[in-house]
Amino acid sequence: MGVAAGSGYNRDTRSAARAAPISLPWSSLDWKLFMPSCVLAYSGGLDTSVILGWLQDEGYDVHCVYVDLGQPCEDREAILKKAHTCGAKSARIVDAQEELCRDFAFPVMQWQARYEGVYLLGTSIARPLISKICLQVAREVGADAYAHGATGKGNDQCRFQLAAEALEPGVKIIAPWRIEKYRALFPGRTEMIAYCAEKNIPVKASISKPYSSDENCLHISYEAGVLEDPKTTGVDVPEFGMTVSPQQAPDQIEHVTIGFEHGVPTTLNGKKVSALTMVLELNKIGGRNGVGRLDMIENRFVGMKSRGVYEAPGMTLLYEAHRYVEQLTLDRDLLHLRDRLSPEIAEMVYYGFWYTAKMDALMAFNQQTQTVVTGEVKLGLYKGNIIVCSRTSPNSLYDDKIASMEAGGSYNQTDAEGFLRIMGLPSRVQGRVRPRAY
């Protein structure tokens, strides 16, 4: 997405993706007859390890692509070696962490977009980027299709496929969990582990696992297993990887200062940093102060409700700091309009409609909105709480002389008399025609 670090959302990259589609060698004939190879979005975990073996059993050459989005606690080189050992035609790691933060997470943060008012979309944001990179590799190696390990019950299948089809309308998707033959072979983890043992595929998995997780540099999500019971206290179940509990956080306030230029976070404690460094450092700072945990029941795109537990310390701090700068710099009507549209952005990202005309138009609106969002915010962090200590901006619309309750300044309180008579006119007319009981 060739833009300079810290430059924020680049709309041209999205338009270019459609202007020059990723052309792959697919025909309108029976795709099974012309599918010698595919690209697999590969993590090295149990699911994609089994899928790699199964695709080869079905006669495909498989090109594994591990999109590095900052998944913590994973040995990337070992994963690459494992793919080769297990018969992949090729395997590669593509580091997309900076792009994820700069071109995907930051624009969504600028919208203050939270799905159903709370979820910061850390998993949702990553899926369109994974699809884009996998299609780029498919084009390079001449692969015939794109395979992923998302289930037929979840949101990720939608995000992967909707993004891929927007970039390459003729793309052929292999989603094994939506194939009855595959599900018959692997009705559960027991069969998958047995398959790996038979094929000498090394996996770290147990038949009984209390929950599943998805990790990247933006957040970690936890779901399924014992978390499916809403009576379970969600924050007591996972072994959190980014945050300590608020109870275990330090007993004193830690301060952090974040600077923004045109809505893009660019400085941390006075030092200019890249998008990725900003997120990683704030993950450490917020994490050790118990910031950014969330337990929610959410509405999936496919129609069911699900329970998710999340931690996103760095992005939580960025959302808060960004909002404080906006409070200084955006006028009332523009801020309120943006806030009314923000749930629409969150929903589109959550569902997977990233590469769409509506998203392009809304991101262009956002880019204009953010031109004045420049300033610096100092936050105090204490046991999961975020306290705003100070905020400044060269574009501040706040005028203490006007806002002061003391006499003086350019605000004439007498003017409010006529203002209220005009604003109240419709209510007075209706009150005469249709009196209300009181």
mmCIF file with all atom_site columns, N, CA and C in Angstrom, residues 121 146 258 349 388:
data_model
loop_
_atom_site.group_PDB
_atom_site.id
_atom_site.type_symbol
_atom_site.label_atom_id
_atom_site.label_alt_id
_atom_site.label_comp_id
_atom_site.label_asym_id
_atom_site.label_entity_id
_atom_site.label_seq_id
_atom_site.pdbx_PDB_ins_code
_atom_site.Cartn_x
_atom_site.Cartn_y
_atom_site.Cartn_z
_atom_site.occupancy
_atom_site.B_iso_or_equiv
_atom_site.pdbx_formal_charge
_atom_site.auth_seq_id
_atom_site.auth_comp_id
_atom_site.auth_asym_id
_atom_site.auth_atom_id
_atom_site.pdbx_PDB_model_num
ATOM 1  N N  . LEU A 1 121 ? -12.483 -3.898  17.001 1.00 0.00 ? 121 LEU A N  1
ATOM 2  C CA . LEU A 1 121 ? -12.387 -4.479  15.648 1.00 0.00 ? 121 LEU A CA 1
ATOM 3  C C  . LEU A 1 121 ? -10.993 -4.987  15.297 1.00 0.00 ? 121 LEU A C  1
ATOM 4  N N  . TYR A 1 146 ? -7.703  -19.516 -3.656 1.00 0.00 ? 146 TYR A N  1
ATOM 5  C CA . TYR A 1 146 ? -7.346  -18.968 -2.352 1.00 0.00 ? 146 TYR A CA 1
ATOM 6  C C  . TYR A 1 146 ? -8.085  -19.781 -1.293 1.00 0.00 ? 146 TYR A C  1
ATOM 7  N N  . ILE A 1 258 ? 0.619   11.558  23.964 1.00 0.00 ? 258 ILE A N  1
ATOM 8  C CA . ILE A 1 258 ? 0.469   11.137  22.564 1.00 0.00 ? 258 ILE A CA 1
ATOM 9  C C  . ILE A 1 258 ? 0.177   12.365  21.715 1.00 0.00 ? 258 ILE A C  1
ATOM 10 N N  . VAL A 1 349 ? -16.805 -2.711  8.724  1.00 0.00 ? 349 VAL A N  1
ATOM 11 C CA . VAL A 1 349 ? -15.530 -3.373  9.016  1.00 0.00 ? 349 VAL A CA 1
ATOM 12 C C  . VAL A 1 349 ? -15.790 -4.743  9.630  1.00 0.00 ? 349 VAL A C  1
ATOM 13 N N  . VAL A 1 388 ? -7.704  11.950  31.592 1.00 0.00 ? 388 VAL A N  1
ATOM 14 C CA . VAL A 1 388 ? -7.097  12.987  30.762 1.00 0.00 ? 388 VAL A CA 1
ATOM 15 C C  . VAL A 1 388 ? -6.510  14.054  31.680 1.00 0.00 ? 388 VAL A C  1
#
